[in-house]
């Protein structure tokens, strides 16, 4: 990356305050800024660093009004956080090299790879797979027979995709995640032992989905486990068989969703949230960290906390009484 402040402003639809020729060759956090670097300011907690930042260029929101003189060149944009995210994507794409494959991978003759697909070492691609254009498959990835993967995806090292999965465009699967493993289905026998129930469905992942490291999405007993467009799932999460996760829902690390639960659109789940099986979560529901949901949530747009989950405002009022009772 090597751009001037003027070039940055043109690329991001912004304006320059200061030296249009200020040149940057990389990125730095605002508190660690140094000459030749680009930083950004979006969180008011970091305003103190705006006035001490040594970066050559600082991205700020259009509505930012400094309370003291600013030494560095400013590039004003509608949304500084979104702008730096776009720049990072542009730089990553420029640095990405494409190759068909190396000799140290195993690709079935019947598999079809699109244009400029990148395949790393020790990758296995099964029979009748289809891989879209410009998808990047890193080292030690296994892709089962009949799997379909769309365009511009990134499959990081150690990912295992079982046979028959369907993955959309621009999907990111981080290292070690597993797509399509068996669901946790067992039937009790009269003698107290368990009989394993085979799962014959698949997983369907929509477009623009990102799934974190060591997260598992189980295949359905029948039909499909579905992750809809725009979903973000963090590391170390568990999505059980036949779950449906609605568009643009986000889950932080260590969330667990039991089987056959349907989650609405635009939900936000804090870390270590647990959700019971065979229930429904309404659209735009927010679950605070470590919340346990045992029954369906039918009204959209509310915030919940606690075990079992109750409305957040109710929890805070109840906690005040718990706290004072414990101090008596």
CSV table of C-alpha atoms in Angstrom, one decimal:
chain,number,residue,atom,x,y,z
A,1,UNK,CA,0.0,0.0,0.0
A,2,UNK,CA,1.3,3.5,-0.9
A,3,UNK,CA,-1.2,6.3,-1.3
A,4,UNK,CA,-1.4,10.1,-0.7
A,5,UNK,CA,-4.0,11.8,1.3
A,6,UNK,CA,-5.6,13.1,-1.9
A,7,UNK,CA,-5.8,9.6,-3.3
A,8,UNK,CA,-7.3,8.3,-0.1
A,9,UNK,CA,-9.9,11.0,-0.2
A,10,UNK,CA,-10.8,10.2,-3.8
A,11,UNK,CA,-11.1,6.5,-3.1
A,12,UNK,CA,-13.2,7.0,0.0
A,13,UNK,CA,-15.4,9.9,-1.1
A,14,UNK,CA,-13.8,12.2,1.5
A,15,UNK,CA,-12.1,15.6,1.8
A,16,UNK,CA,-8.5,16.5,2.9
A,17,UNK,CA,-7.6,19.0,5.6
A,18,UNK,CA,-3.9,19.6,5.5
A,19,UNK,CA,-1.2,18.2,3.2
A,20,UNK,CA,-2.8,16.5,0.1
A,21,UNK,CA,0.6,15.0,-0.7
A,22,UNK,CA,1.0,13.3,2.7
A,23,UNK,CA,2.0,9.7,1.8
A,24,UNK,CA,1.2,6.6,3.7
A,25,UNK,CA,2.5,3.0,3.3
A,26,UNK,CA,0.7,1.2,6.1
A,27,UNK,CA,-1.7,1.3,9.0
A,28,UNK,CA,-1.2,2.0,12.7
A,29,UNK,CA,-3.6,2.3,15.7
A,30,UNK,CA,-4.2,5.9,16.6
A,31,UNK,CA,-2.3,5.6,19.9
A,32,UNK,CA,0.8,4.0,18.1
A,33,UNK,CA,0.8,6.3,15.0
A,34,UNK,CA,4.1,7.3,13.4
A,35,UNK,CA,5.1,9.0,10.1
A,36,UNK,CA,4.2,7.2,7.0
A,37,UNK,CA,1.2,5.5,8.6
A,38,UNK,CA,-2.6,5.8,8.3
A,39,UNK,CA,-4.7,5.8,11.4
A,40,UNK,CA,-8.4,6.4,12.1
A,41,UNK,CA,-10.5,7.9,14.8
A,42,UNK,CA,-14.1,6.7,15.3
A,43,UNK,CA,-14.5,6.0,19.0
A,44,UNK,CA,-14.8,9.1,21.3
A,45,UNK,CA,-12.8,7.3,24.0
A,46,UNK,CA,-9.7,7.8,21.8
A,47,UNK,CA,-10.1,11.5,21.2
A,48,UNK,CA,-7.0,12.3,23.3
A,49,UNK,CA,-4.8,10.6,20.8
A,50,UNK,CA,-6.1,12.7,17.9
A,51,UNK,CA,-3.9,15.6,19.2
A,52,UNK,CA,-0.8,13.5,19.8
A,53,UNK,CA,-1.0,11.1,16.8
A,54,UNK,CA,2.1,11.1,14.7
A,55,UNK,CA,0.6,9.3,11.7
A,56,UNK,CA,0.9,11.1,8.4
A,57,UNK,CA,-2.9,10.8,7.7
A,58,UNK,CA,-5.8,10.4,10.1
A,59,UNK,CA,-9.3,9.3,9.0
A,60,UNK,CA,-12.1,11.0,10.9
A,61,UNK,CA,-15.8,11.3,10.5
A,62,UNK,CA,-17.2,14.3,8.7
A,63,UNK,CA,-18.9,15.6,11.9
A,64,UNK,CA,-15.8,15.5,14.1
A,65,UNK,CA,-15.0,18.9,15.6
A,66,UNK,CA,-11.5,19.1,17.2
A,67,UNK,CA,-11.2,20.9,20.5
A,68,UNK,CA,-7.5,21.6,20.0
A,69,UNK,CA,-5.2,22.0,17.1
A,70,UNK,CA,-4.5,18.8,15.1
A,71,UNK,CA,-1.0,18.4,13.7
A,72,UNK,CA,-1.6,15.5,11.3
A,73,UNK,CA,-3.4,15.7,7.9
A,74,UNK,CA,-7.1,14.8,8.3
A,75,UNK,CA,-9.2,13.0,5.7
A,76,UNK,CA,-12.8,13.4,6.5
A,77,UNK,CA,-15.2,10.6,5.4
A,78,UNK,CA,-18.9,9.8,6.2
A,79,UNK,CA,-17.8,6.8,8.4
A,80,UNK,CA,-14.2,6.4,9.5
A,81,UNK,CA,-14.6,2.9,10.8
A,82,UNK,CA,-16.2,1.7,7.5
A,83,UNK,CA,-13.6,3.5,5.5
A,84,UNK,CA,-10.6,1.9,7.1
A,85,UNK,CA,-12.4,-1.5,6.7
A,86,UNK,CA,-12.7,-0.9,3.0
A,87,UNK,CA,-9.1,0.1,2.7
A,88,UNK,CA,-8.0,-3.0,4.5
A,89,UNK,CA,-10.0,-5.2,2.1
A,90,UNK,CA,-8.5,-3.3,-0.9
A,91,UNK,CA,-4.9,-3.8,0.4
A,92,UNK,CA,-5.5,-7.5,1.2
A,93,UNK,CA,-6.9,-8.1,-2.4
A,94,UNK,CA,-3.8,-6.3,-3.9
A,95,UNK,CA,-1.5,-8.5,-1.9
A,96,UNK,CA,-3.3,-11.8,-2.7
A,97,UNK,CA,-1.6,-14.0,-5.2
A,98,UNK,CA,-3.5,-16.6,-7.1
A,99,UNK,CA,-2.4,-20.0,-8.3
A,100,UNK,CA,-4.2,-23.1,-9.7
A,101,UNK,CA,-2.7,-25.5,-7.2
A,102,UNK,CA,0.6,-27.1,-6.1
A,103,UNK,CA,1.5,-30.7,-6.5
A,104,UNK,CA,1.0,-31.4,-2.8
A,105,UNK,CA,-2.8,-31.5,-2.9
A,106,UNK,CA,-5.5,-33.9,-4.0
A,107,UNK,CA,-8.2,-32.7,-6.4
A,108,UNK,CA,-10.7,-35.1,-7.9
A,109,UNK,CA,-10.8,-35.2,-11.7
A,110,UNK,CA,-14.6,-34.5,-11.6
A,111,UNK,CA,-14.2,-31.4,-9.4
A,112,UNK,CA,-14.6,-28.1,-11.2
A,113,UNK,CA,-12.6,-25.1,-10.1
A,114,UNK,CA,-13.4,-21.5,-11.3
A,115,UNK,CA,-11.0,-18.9,-12.6
A,116,UNK,CA,-8.1,-17.8,-10.4
A,117,UNK,CA,-8.9,-20.2,-7.6
A,118,UNK,CA,-6.0,-20.5,-5.0
A,119,UNK,CA,-5.3,-23.9,-3.6
A,120,UNK,CA,-2.8,-24.5,-0.8
A,121,UNK,CA,-0.7,-27.5,0.3
A,122,UNK,CA,-2.3,-30.8,1.5
A,123,UNK,CA,-5.8,-29.8,0.4
A,124,UNK,CA,-8.3,-32.5,-0.5
A,125,UNK,CA,-11.2,-31.6,-2.9
A,126,UNK,CA,-13.7,-34.5,-3.4
A,127,UNK,CA,-15.6,-35.7,-6.4
A,128,UNK,CA,-18.0,-33.4,-8.2
A,129,UNK,CA,-17.2,-30.3,-6.1
A,130,UNK,CA,-17.6,-26.9,-7.6
A,131,UNK,CA,-15.5,-24.0,-6.5
A,132,UNK,CA,-16.3,-20.5,-7.6
A,133,UNK,CA,-14.0,-17.9,-9.2
A,134,UNK,CA,-11.2,-16.3,-7.0
A,135,UNK,CA,-11.9,-18.5,-4.0
A,136,UNK,CA,-8.9,-19.0,-1.8
A,137,UNK,CA,-8.4,-22.5,-0.2
A,138,UNK,CA,-5.6,-22.5,2.3
A,139,UNK,CA,-3.4,-25.4,3.5
A,140,UNK,CA,-4.8,-28.6,5.1
A,141,UNK,CA,-8.4,-28.0,4.1
A,142,UNK,CA,-10.8,-30.9,3.3
A,143,UNK,CA,-13.8,-30.4,1.1
A,144,UNK,CA,-16.1,-33.4,0.8
A,145,UNK,CA,-17.6,-34.8,-2.4
A,146,UNK,CA,-20.5,-32.8,-4.0
A,147,UNK,CA,-19.8,-29.6,-2.0
A,148,UNK,CA,-20.5,-26.3,-3.8
A,149,UNK,CA,-18.6,-23.2,-2.8
A,150,UNK,CA,-19.2,-19.8,-4.4
A,151,UNK,CA,-17.1,-17.0,-5.6
A,152,UNK,CA,-14.5,-14.9,-3.7
A,153,UNK,CA,-14.6,-17.1,-0.6
A,154,UNK,CA,-11.7,-17.6,1.8
A,155,UNK,CA,-11.3,-21.0,3.4
A,156,UNK,CA,-8.5,-20.7,6.0
A,157,UNK,CA,-6.2,-23.6,7.1
A,158,UNK,CA,-7.6,-26.7,8.8
A,159,UNK,CA,-11.2,-26.2,7.8
A,160,UNK,CA,-13.2,-29.4,7.2
A,161,UNK,CA,-16.3,-29.2,5.0
A,162,UNK,CA,-18.2,-32.5,4.8
A,163,UNK,CA,-19.8,-33.8,1.6
A,164,UNK,CA,-22.8,-32.2,0.1
A,165,UNK,CA,-22.5,-28.7,1.8
A,166,UNK,CA,-23.6,-25.5,0.0
A,167,UNK,CA,-21.6,-22.3,0.6
A,168,UNK,CA,-22.5,-19.0,-1.0
A,169,UNK,CA,-20.3,-16.1,-2.3
A,170,UNK,CA,-17.8,-14.1,-0.3
A,171,UNK,CA,-17.9,-16.5,2.7
A,172,UNK,CA,-15.0,-16.5,5.2
A,173,UNK,CA,-14.4,-19.7,7.1
A,174,UNK,CA,-11.7,-19.2,9.7
A,175,UNK,CA,-9.1,-21.8,10.8
A,176,UNK,CA,-10.3,-25.1,12.2
A,177,UNK,CA,-14.1,-24.6,11.7
A,178,UNK,CA,-16.1,-27.6,10.8
A,179,UNK,CA,-19.1,-27.4,8.4
A,180,UNK,CA,-21.5,-30.4,8.3
A,181,UNK,CA,-20.4,-32.7,11.1
A,182,UNK,CA,-23.0,-35.1,12.5
A,183,UNK,CA,-25.6,-33.5,14.7
A,184,UNK,CA,-25.9,-34.7,18.3
A,185,UNK,CA,-28.7,-37.1,17.9
A,186,UNK,CA,-29.2,-40.2,20.1
A,187,UNK,CA,-32.2,-42.3,20.9
A,188,UNK,CA,-32.4,-43.9,24.4
A,189,UNK,CA,-32.7,-47.7,24.5
A,190,UNK,CA,-34.7,-49.6,27.2
A,191,UNK,CA,-31.5,-50.7,28.8
A,192,UNK,CA,-30.3,-47.1,29.3
A,193,UNK,CA,-27.8,-47.1,26.5
A,194,UNK,CA,-28.0,-44.8,23.5
A,195,UNK,CA,-28.6,-45.5,19.8
A,196,UNK,CA,-26.9,-43.1,17.4
A,197,UNK,CA,-29.2,-41.4,14.9
A,198,UNK,CA,-27.6,-40.8,11.5
A,199,UNK,CA,-27.9,-37.3,10.1
A,200,UNK,CA,-28.4,-37.3,6.3
A,201,UNK,CA,-29.1,-33.6,5.7
A,202,UNK,CA,-26.6,-30.8,4.9
A,203,UNK,CA,-25.6,-27.2,5.8
A,204,UNK,CA,-26.5,-24.3,3.5
A,205,UNK,CA,-24.6,-21.1,4.1
A,206,UNK,CA,-25.7,-17.9,2.4
A,207,UNK,CA,-23.6,-15.0,0.9
A,208,UNK,CA,-21.3,-12.7,2.9
A,209,UNK,CA,-21.2,-14.9,6.0
A,210,UNK,CA,-18.1,-15.1,8.3
A,211,UNK,CA,-17.6,-18.0,10.7
A,212,UNK,CA,-14.9,-18.0,13.3
A,213,UNK,CA,-12.1,-20.4,14.2
A,214,UNK,CA,-13.1,-23.8,15.7
A,215,UNK,CA,-16.8,-23.1,15.3
A,216,UNK,CA,-18.9,-26.1,14.3
A,217,UNK,CA,-22.1,-26.0,12.2
A,218,UNK,CA,-23.8,-29.5,12.3
A,219,UNK,CA,-25.6,-30.9,9.3
A,220,UNK,CA,-29.3,-31.5,9.6
A,221,UNK,CA,-31.0,-34.7,10.5
A,222,UNK,CA,-33.1,-34.2,7.4
A,223,UNK,CA,-33.3,-31.2,5.1
A,224,UNK,CA,-30.8,-28.4,6.0
A,225,UNK,CA,-29.1,-26.4,8.7
A,226,UNK,CA,-29.3,-22.9,7.3
A,227,UNK,CA,-27.0,-19.8,7.9
A,228,UNK,CA,-28.6,-17.0,6.0
A,229,UNK,CA,-26.9,-14.0,4.3
A,230,UNK,CA,-24.7,-11.6,6.2
A,231,UNK,CA,-24.4,-13.7,9.4
A,232,UNK,CA,-21.4,-13.2,11.7
A,233,UNK,CA,-20.4,-16.1,14.0
A,234,UNK,CA,-17.4,-15.7,16.3
A,235,UNK,CA,-14.9,-18.4,17.4
A,236,UNK,CA,-15.7,-21.5,19.4
A,237,UNK,CA,-19.5,-21.5,18.7
A,238,UNK,CA,-21.8,-24.5,18.3
A,239,UNK,CA,-24.7,-24.4,15.8
A,240,UNK,CA,-26.6,-27.7,16.1
A,241,UNK,CA,-28.6,-29.7,13.5
A,242,UNK,CA,-31.6,-28.1,11.7
A,243,UNK,CA,-31.0,-24.6,13.2
A,244,UNK,CA,-31.9,-21.6,11.1
A,245,UNK,CA,-29.9,-18.4,11.7
A,246,UNK,CA,-31.6,-15.3,10.2
A,247,UNK,CA,-29.9,-12.6,8.0
A,248,UNK,CA,-27.3,-10.3,9.6
A,249,UNK,CA,-27.4,-12.0,13.0
A,250,UNK,CA,-24.1,-11.8,15.0
A,251,UNK,CA,-22.9,-14.2,17.7
A,252,UNK,CA,-19.9,-13.6,20.0
A,253,UNK,CA,-17.5,-16.4,21.1
A,254,UNK,CA,-18.7,-19.6,22.8
A,255,UNK,CA,-22.4,-19.2,21.9
A,256,UNK,CA,-24.3,-22.5,21.7
A,257,UNK,CA,-27.6,-23.1,19.8
A,258,UNK,CA,-29.4,-26.4,20.3
A,259,UNK,CA,-31.1,-28.3,17.6
A,260,UNK,CA,-34.1,-27.1,15.5
A,261,UNK,CA,-34.1,-23.6,16.9
A,262,UNK,CA,-35.0,-20.7,14.5
A,263,UNK,CA,-33.2,-17.4,15.1
A,264,UNK,CA,-34.6,-14.3,13.5
A,265,UNK,CA,-32.9,-11.5,11.5
A,266,UNK,CA,-30.6,-8.9,12.9
A,267,UNK,CA,-30.1,-10.5,16.3
A,268,UNK,CA,-27.1,-9.9,18.5
A,269,UNK,CA,-25.8,-12.6,21.0
A,270,UNK,CA,-23.2,-11.9,23.6
A,271,UNK,CA,-20.4,-14.4,24.5
A,272,UNK,CA,-21.4,-17.7,26.1
A,273,UNK,CA,-25.0,-17.3,25.3
A,274,UNK,CA,-26.9,-20.6,25.4
A,275,UNK,CA,-30.2,-21.2,23.5
A,276,UNK,CA,-32.5,-24.2,24.1
A,277,UNK,CA,-33.6,-26.4,21.2
A,278,UNK,CA,-36.9,-26.3,19.3
A,279,UNK,CA,-37.7,-22.7,20.1
A,280,UNK,CA,-38.0,-19.4,18.1
A,281,UNK,CA,-36.0,-16.2,18.7
A,282,UNK,CA,-37.7,-13.1,17.3
A,283,UNK,CA,-36.0,-10.6,14.9
A,284,UNK,CA,-33.6,-8.0,16.4
A,285,UNK,CA,-33.4,-9.7,19.7
A,286,UNK,CA,-30.3,-8.9,21.8
A,287,UNK,CA,-29.0,-11.4,24.4
A,288,UNK,CA,-26.4,-10.1,26.8
A,289,UNK,CA,-23.3,-12.3,27.6
A,290,UNK,CA,-24.1,-15.6,29.4
A,291,UNK,CA,-27.8,-15.3,28.9
A,292,UNK,CA,-29.7,-18.7,28.8
A,293,UNK,CA,-32.8,-18.8,26.7
A,294,UNK,CA,-35.1,-21.7,27.6
A,295,UNK,CA,-38.3,-20.7,25.8
A,296,UNK,CA,-39.3,-18.9,22.6
A,297,UNK,CA,-38.9,-15.1,22.4
A,298,UNK,CA,-41.9,-13.9,20.4
A,299,UNK,CA,-41.6,-10.1,20.6
A,300,UNK,CA,-38.9,-8.5,18.4
A,301,UNK,CA,-36.4,-5.8,19.3
A,302,UNK,CA,-36.0,-6.5,23.1
A,303,UNK,CA,-32.8,-7.0,25.2
A,304,UNK,CA,-32.6,-10.0,27.6
A,305,UNK,CA,-30.2,-11.1,30.3
A,306,UNK,CA,-30.0,-13.8,33.0
A,307,UNK,CA,-30.5,-17.5,33.5
A,308,UNK,CA,-33.3,-18.0,32.5
A,309,UNK,CA,-33.5,-15.0,30.3
A,310,UNK,CA,-35.7,-12.1,31.3
A,311,UNK,CA,-35.9,-8.5,30.0
A,312,UNK,CA,-32.8,-6.6,30.7
A,313,UNK,CA,-34.5,-3.8,32.6
A,314,UNK,CA,-36.3,-6.3,34.7
A,315,UNK,CA,-33.1,-8.1,35.5
A,316,UNK,CA,-31.4,-4.8,36.6
A,317,UNK,CA,-34.3,-4.0,39.0
A,318,UNK,CA,-34.2,-7.5,40.4
A,319,UNK,CA,-30.4,-7.5,40.7
A,320,UNK,CA,-30.6,-4.3,42.8
A,321,UNK,CA,-32.8,-6.2,45.3
A,322,UNK,CA,-30.5,-9.3,45.2
A,323,UNK,CA,-27.5,-7.1,45.9
A,324,UNK,CA,-28.9,-5.3,48.9
A,325,UNK,CA,-30.4,-8.5,50.3
A,326,UNK,CA,-26.9,-10.1,50.2
A,327,UNK,CA,-25.4,-7.2,52.1
A,328,UNK,CA,-27.9,-7.2,55.0
